[in-house]
PDB file of C-alpha atoms in Angstrom:
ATOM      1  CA  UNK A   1      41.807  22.812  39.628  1.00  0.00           C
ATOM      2  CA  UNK A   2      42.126  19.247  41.021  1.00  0.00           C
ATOM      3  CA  UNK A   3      39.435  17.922  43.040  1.00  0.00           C
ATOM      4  CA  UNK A   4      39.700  17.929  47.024  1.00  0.00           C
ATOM      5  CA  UNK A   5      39.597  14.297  48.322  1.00  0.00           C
ATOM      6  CA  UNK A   6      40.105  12.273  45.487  1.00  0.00           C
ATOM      7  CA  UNK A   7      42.902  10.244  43.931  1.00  0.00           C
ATOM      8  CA  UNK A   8      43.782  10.655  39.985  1.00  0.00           C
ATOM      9  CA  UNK A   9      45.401   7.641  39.138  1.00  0.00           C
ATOM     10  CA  UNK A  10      47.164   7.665  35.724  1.00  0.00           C
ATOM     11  CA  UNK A  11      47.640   5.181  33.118  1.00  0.00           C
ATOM     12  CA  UNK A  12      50.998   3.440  32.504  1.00  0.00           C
ATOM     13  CA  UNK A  13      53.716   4.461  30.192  1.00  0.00           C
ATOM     14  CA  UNK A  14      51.232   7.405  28.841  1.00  0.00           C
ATOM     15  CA  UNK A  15      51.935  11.254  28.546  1.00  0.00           C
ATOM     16  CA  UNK A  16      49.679  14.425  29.163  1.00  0.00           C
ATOM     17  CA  UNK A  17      50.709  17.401  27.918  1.00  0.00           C
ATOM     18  CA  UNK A  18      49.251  20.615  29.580  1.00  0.00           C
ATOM     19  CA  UNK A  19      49.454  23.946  28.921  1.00  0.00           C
ATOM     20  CA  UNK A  20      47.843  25.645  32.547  1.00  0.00           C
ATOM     21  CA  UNK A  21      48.617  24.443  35.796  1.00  0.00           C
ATOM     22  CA  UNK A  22      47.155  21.741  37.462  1.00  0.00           C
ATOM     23  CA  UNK A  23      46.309  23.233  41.204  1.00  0.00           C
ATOM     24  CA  UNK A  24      45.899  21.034  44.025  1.00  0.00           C
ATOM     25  CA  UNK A  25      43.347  21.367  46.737  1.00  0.00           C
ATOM     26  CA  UNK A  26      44.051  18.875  49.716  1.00  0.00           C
ATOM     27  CA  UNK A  27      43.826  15.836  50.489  1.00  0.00           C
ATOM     28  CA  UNK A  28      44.449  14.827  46.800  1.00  0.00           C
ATOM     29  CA  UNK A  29      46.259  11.574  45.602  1.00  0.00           C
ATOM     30  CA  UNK A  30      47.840  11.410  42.290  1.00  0.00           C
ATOM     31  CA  UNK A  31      49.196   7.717  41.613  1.00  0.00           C
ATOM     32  CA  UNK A  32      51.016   8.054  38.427  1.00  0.00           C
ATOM     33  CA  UNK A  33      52.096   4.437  37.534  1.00  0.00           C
ATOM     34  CA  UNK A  34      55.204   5.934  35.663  1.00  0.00           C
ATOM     35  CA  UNK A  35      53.098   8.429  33.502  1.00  0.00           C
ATOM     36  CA  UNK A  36      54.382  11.569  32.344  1.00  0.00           C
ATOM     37  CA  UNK A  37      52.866  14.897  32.911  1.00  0.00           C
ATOM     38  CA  UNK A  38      54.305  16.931  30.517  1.00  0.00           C
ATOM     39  CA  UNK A  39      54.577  20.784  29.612  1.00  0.00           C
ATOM     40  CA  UNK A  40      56.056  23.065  26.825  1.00  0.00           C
ATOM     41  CA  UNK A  41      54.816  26.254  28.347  1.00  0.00           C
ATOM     42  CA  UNK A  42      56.294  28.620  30.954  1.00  0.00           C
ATOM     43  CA  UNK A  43      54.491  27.129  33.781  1.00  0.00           C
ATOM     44  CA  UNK A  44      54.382  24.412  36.721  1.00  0.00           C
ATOM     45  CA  UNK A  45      52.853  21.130  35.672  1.00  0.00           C
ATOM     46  CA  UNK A  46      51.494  21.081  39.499  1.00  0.00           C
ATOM     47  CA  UNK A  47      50.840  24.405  41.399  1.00  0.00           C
ATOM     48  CA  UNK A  48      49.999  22.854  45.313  1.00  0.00           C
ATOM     49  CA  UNK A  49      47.878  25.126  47.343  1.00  0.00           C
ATOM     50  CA  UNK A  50      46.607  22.691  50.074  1.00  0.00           C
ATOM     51  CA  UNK A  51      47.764  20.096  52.812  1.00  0.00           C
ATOM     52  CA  UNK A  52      48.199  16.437  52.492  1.00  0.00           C
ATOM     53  CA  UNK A  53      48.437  15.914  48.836  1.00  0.00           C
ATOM     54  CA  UNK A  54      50.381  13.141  47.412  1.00  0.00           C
ATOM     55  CA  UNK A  55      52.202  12.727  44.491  1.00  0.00           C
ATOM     56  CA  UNK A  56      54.109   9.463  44.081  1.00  0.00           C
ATOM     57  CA  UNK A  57      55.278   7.220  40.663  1.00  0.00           C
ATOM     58  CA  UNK A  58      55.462  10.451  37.788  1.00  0.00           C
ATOM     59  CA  UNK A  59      57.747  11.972  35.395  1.00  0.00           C
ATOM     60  CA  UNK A  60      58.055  15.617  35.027  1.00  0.00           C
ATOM     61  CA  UNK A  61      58.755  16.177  31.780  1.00  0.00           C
ATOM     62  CA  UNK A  62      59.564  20.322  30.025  1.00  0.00           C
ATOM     63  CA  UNK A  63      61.449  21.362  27.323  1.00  0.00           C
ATOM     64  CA  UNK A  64      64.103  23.243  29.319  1.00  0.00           C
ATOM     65  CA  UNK A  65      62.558  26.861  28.564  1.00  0.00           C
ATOM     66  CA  UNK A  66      61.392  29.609  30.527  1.00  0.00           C
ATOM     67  CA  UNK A  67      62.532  31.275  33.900  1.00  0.00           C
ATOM     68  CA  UNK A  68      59.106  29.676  35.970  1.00  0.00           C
ATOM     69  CA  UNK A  69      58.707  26.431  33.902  1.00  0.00           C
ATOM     70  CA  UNK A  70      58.566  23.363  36.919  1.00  0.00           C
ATOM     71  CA  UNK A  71      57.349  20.112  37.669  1.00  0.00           C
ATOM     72  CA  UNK A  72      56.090  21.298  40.955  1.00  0.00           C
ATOM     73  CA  UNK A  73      55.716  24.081  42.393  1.00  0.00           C
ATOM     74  CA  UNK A  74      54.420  25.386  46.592  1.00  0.00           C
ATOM     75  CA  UNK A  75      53.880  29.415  46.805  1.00  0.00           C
ATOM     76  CA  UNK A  76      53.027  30.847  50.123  1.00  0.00           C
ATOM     77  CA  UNK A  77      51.629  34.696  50.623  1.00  0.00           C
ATOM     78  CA  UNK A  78      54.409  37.276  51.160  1.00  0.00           C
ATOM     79  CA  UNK A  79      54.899  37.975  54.953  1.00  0.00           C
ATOM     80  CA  UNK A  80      52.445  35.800  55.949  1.00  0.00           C
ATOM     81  CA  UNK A  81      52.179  32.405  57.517  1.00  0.00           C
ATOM     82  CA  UNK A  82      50.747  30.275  54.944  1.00  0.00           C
ATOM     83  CA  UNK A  83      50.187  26.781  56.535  1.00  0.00           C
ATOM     84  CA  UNK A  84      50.378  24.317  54.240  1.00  0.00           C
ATOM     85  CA  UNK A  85      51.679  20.757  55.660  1.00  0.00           C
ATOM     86  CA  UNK A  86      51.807  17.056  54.757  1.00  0.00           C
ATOM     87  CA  UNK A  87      52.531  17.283  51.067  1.00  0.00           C
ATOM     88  CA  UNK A  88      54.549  14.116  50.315  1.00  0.00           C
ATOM     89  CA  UNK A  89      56.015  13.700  46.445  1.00  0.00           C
ATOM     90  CA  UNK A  90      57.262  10.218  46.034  1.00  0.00           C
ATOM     91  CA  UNK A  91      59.155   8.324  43.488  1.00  0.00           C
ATOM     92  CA  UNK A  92      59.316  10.860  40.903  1.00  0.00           C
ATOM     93  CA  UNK A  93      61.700  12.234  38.148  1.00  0.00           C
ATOM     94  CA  UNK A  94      62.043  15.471  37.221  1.00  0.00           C
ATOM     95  CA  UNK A  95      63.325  16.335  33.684  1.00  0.00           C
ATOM     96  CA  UNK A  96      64.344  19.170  31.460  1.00  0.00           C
ATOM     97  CA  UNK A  97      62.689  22.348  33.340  1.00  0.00           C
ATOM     98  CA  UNK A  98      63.548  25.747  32.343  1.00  0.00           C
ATOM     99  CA  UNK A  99      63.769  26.735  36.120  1.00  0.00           C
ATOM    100  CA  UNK A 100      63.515  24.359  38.790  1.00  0.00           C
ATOM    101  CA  UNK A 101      61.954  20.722  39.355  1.00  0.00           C
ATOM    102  CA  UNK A 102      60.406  21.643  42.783  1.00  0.00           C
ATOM    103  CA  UNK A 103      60.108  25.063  43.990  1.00  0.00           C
ATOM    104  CA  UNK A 104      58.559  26.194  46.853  1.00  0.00           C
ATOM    105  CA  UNK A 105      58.583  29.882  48.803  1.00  0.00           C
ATOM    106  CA  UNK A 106      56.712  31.799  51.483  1.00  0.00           C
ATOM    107  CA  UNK A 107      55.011  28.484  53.467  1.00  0.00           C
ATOM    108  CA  UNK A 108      56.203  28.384  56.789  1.00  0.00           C
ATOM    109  CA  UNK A 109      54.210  26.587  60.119  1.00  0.00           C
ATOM    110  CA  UNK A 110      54.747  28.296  63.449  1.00  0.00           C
ATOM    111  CA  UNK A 111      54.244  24.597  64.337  1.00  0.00           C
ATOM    112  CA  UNK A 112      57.664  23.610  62.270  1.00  0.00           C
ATOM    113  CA  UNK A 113      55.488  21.054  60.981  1.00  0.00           C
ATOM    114  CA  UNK A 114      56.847  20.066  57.536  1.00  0.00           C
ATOM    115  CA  UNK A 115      55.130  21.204  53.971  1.00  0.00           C
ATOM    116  CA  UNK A 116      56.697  19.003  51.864  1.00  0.00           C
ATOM    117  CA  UNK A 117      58.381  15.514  52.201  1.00  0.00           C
ATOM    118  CA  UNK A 118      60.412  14.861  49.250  1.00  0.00           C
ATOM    119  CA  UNK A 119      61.348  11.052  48.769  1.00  0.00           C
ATOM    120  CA  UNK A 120      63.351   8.834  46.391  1.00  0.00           C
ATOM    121  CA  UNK A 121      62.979  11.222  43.743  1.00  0.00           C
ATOM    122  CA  UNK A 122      65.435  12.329  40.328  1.00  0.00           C
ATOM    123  CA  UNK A 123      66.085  15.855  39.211  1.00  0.00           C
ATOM    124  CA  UNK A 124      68.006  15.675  36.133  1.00  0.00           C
ATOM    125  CA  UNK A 125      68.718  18.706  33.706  1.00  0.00           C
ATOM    126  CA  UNK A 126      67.253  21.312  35.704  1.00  0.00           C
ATOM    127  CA  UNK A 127      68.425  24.665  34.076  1.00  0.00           C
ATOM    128  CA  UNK A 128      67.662  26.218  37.240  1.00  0.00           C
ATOM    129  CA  UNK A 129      68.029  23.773  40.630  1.00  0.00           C
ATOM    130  CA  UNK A 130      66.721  20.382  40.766  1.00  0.00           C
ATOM    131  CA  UNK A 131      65.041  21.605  44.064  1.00  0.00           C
ATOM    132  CA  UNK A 132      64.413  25.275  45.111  1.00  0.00           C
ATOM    133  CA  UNK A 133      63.547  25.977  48.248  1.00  0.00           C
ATOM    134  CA  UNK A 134      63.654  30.003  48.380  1.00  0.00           C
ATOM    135  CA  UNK A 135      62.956  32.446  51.085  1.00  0.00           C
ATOM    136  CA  UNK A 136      60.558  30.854  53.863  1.00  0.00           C
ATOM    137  CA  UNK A 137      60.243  27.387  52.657  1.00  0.00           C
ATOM    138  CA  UNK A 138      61.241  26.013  55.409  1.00  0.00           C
ATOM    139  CA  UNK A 139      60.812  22.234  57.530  1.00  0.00           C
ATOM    140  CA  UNK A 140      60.983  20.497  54.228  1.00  0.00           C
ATOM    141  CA  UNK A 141      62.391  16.792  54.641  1.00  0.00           C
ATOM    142  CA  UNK A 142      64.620  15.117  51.466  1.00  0.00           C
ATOM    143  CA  UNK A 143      65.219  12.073  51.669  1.00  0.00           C
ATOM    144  CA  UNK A 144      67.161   9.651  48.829  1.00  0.00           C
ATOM    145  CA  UNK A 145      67.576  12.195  46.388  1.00  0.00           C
ATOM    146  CA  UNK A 146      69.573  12.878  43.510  1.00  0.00           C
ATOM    147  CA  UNK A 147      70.244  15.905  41.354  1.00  0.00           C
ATOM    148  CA  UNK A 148      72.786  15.204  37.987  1.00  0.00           C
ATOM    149  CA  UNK A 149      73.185  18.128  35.064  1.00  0.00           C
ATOM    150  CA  UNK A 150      71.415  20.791  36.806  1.00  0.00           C
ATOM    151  CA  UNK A 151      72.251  24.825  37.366  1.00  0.00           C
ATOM    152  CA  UNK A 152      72.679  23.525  41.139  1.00  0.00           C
ATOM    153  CA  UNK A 153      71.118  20.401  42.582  1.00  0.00           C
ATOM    154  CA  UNK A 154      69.519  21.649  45.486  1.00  0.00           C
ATOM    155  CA  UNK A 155      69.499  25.152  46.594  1.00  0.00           C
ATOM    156  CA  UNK A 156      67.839  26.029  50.364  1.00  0.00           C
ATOM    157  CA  UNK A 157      67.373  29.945  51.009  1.00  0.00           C
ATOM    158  CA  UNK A 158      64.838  28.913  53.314  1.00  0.00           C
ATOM    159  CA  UNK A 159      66.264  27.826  56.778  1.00  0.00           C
ATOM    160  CA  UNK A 160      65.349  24.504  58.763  1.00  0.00           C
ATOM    161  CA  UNK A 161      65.171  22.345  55.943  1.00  0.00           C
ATOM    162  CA  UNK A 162      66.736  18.592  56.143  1.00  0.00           C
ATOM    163  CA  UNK A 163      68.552  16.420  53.445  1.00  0.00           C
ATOM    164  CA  UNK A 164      69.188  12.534  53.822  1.00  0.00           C
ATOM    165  CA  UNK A 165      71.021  10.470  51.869  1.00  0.00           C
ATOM    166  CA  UNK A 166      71.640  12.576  48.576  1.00  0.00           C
ATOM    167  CA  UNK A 167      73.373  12.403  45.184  1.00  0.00           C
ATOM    168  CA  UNK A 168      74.811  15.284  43.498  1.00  0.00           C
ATOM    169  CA  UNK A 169      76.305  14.625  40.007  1.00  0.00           C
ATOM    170  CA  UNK A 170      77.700  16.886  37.076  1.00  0.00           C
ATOM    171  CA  UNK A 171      75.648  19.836  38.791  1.00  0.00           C
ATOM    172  CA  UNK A 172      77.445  23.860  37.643  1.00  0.00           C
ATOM    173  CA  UNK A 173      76.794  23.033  41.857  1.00  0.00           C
ATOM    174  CA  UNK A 174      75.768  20.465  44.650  1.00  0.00           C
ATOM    175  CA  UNK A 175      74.217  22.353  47.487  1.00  0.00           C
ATOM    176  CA  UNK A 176      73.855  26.020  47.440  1.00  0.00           C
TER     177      UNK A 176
END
């Protein structure tokens, strides 16, 4: 697990390859300076189980295999409220996932507070969706995003969500 309170800053044009999950706590920065965080294994790169994380400047990188490989992924508990708010991913590119680049399911705030703000950010070859936001994930904000060569750029099963300025391109579909 990542450290509460702290901010991981990565080095420049380098690439980490991981093989578990790497699960947030809160109030965690990660400033990735255009790294890569990289996985060949069925599993999110970044599993976030807290509030007020931030993500900003990385590249997702998989090798386009298995049905839960993802960049990022934000799972609630079944039937319950899990409140988890404030998690902003910035500036980052999602590549070559098995499943989706961001999925999240099962976090919603009786507040309508939002649990993920999703800014300038790239989903591209996405065998699944570029973004997945399934049953529950709902108050999510995207904002300047694009989706190109993915199963569908972004899907929203969970209601409430908003999407700004968007790109879909050479998606099987746009907006499901």
């Amino acid at each position: 697990a990542l450290a509460n309170n702290k901010t991981m800053q990565l080095t420049y044009g380098k690439t980490y390859l991981t093989g578990t999950a790497l699960t947030t706590g809160s109030n965690l920065i990660i400033i990735g300076n255009g790294a890569t965080l990289k996985t060949t294994s069925n599993i999110p790169i970044i599993s976030i189980t807290g509030d007020y994380n931030m993500i900003d400047n990385v590249r997702f990188l998989g090798n386009s295999t298995g049905a839960t490989q993802r960049g990022i992924s934000c799972i609630g508990v079944v039937g319950l409220t899990t409140y988890r708010i404030s998690n902003m991913i910035n500036n980052c590119f999602f590549d070559s996932f098995g499943a989706d680049g961001i999925y999240g399911q099962y976090v919603v705030n009786v507040n309508h507070e939002p649990p993920m703000y999703i800014y300038n950010s790239i989903f591209k070859s996405c065998i699944g969706n570029g973004a997945l936001l399934d049953t529950r994930m709902e108050y999510c904000i995207l904002d300047g995003v694009a989706a190109y060569q993915c199963g569908t750029g972004f899907k929203f099963l969970g209601g409430n969500n908003n999407i700004n300025a968007f790109s879909t391109t050479n998606n099987t579909l746009g907006i499901a």
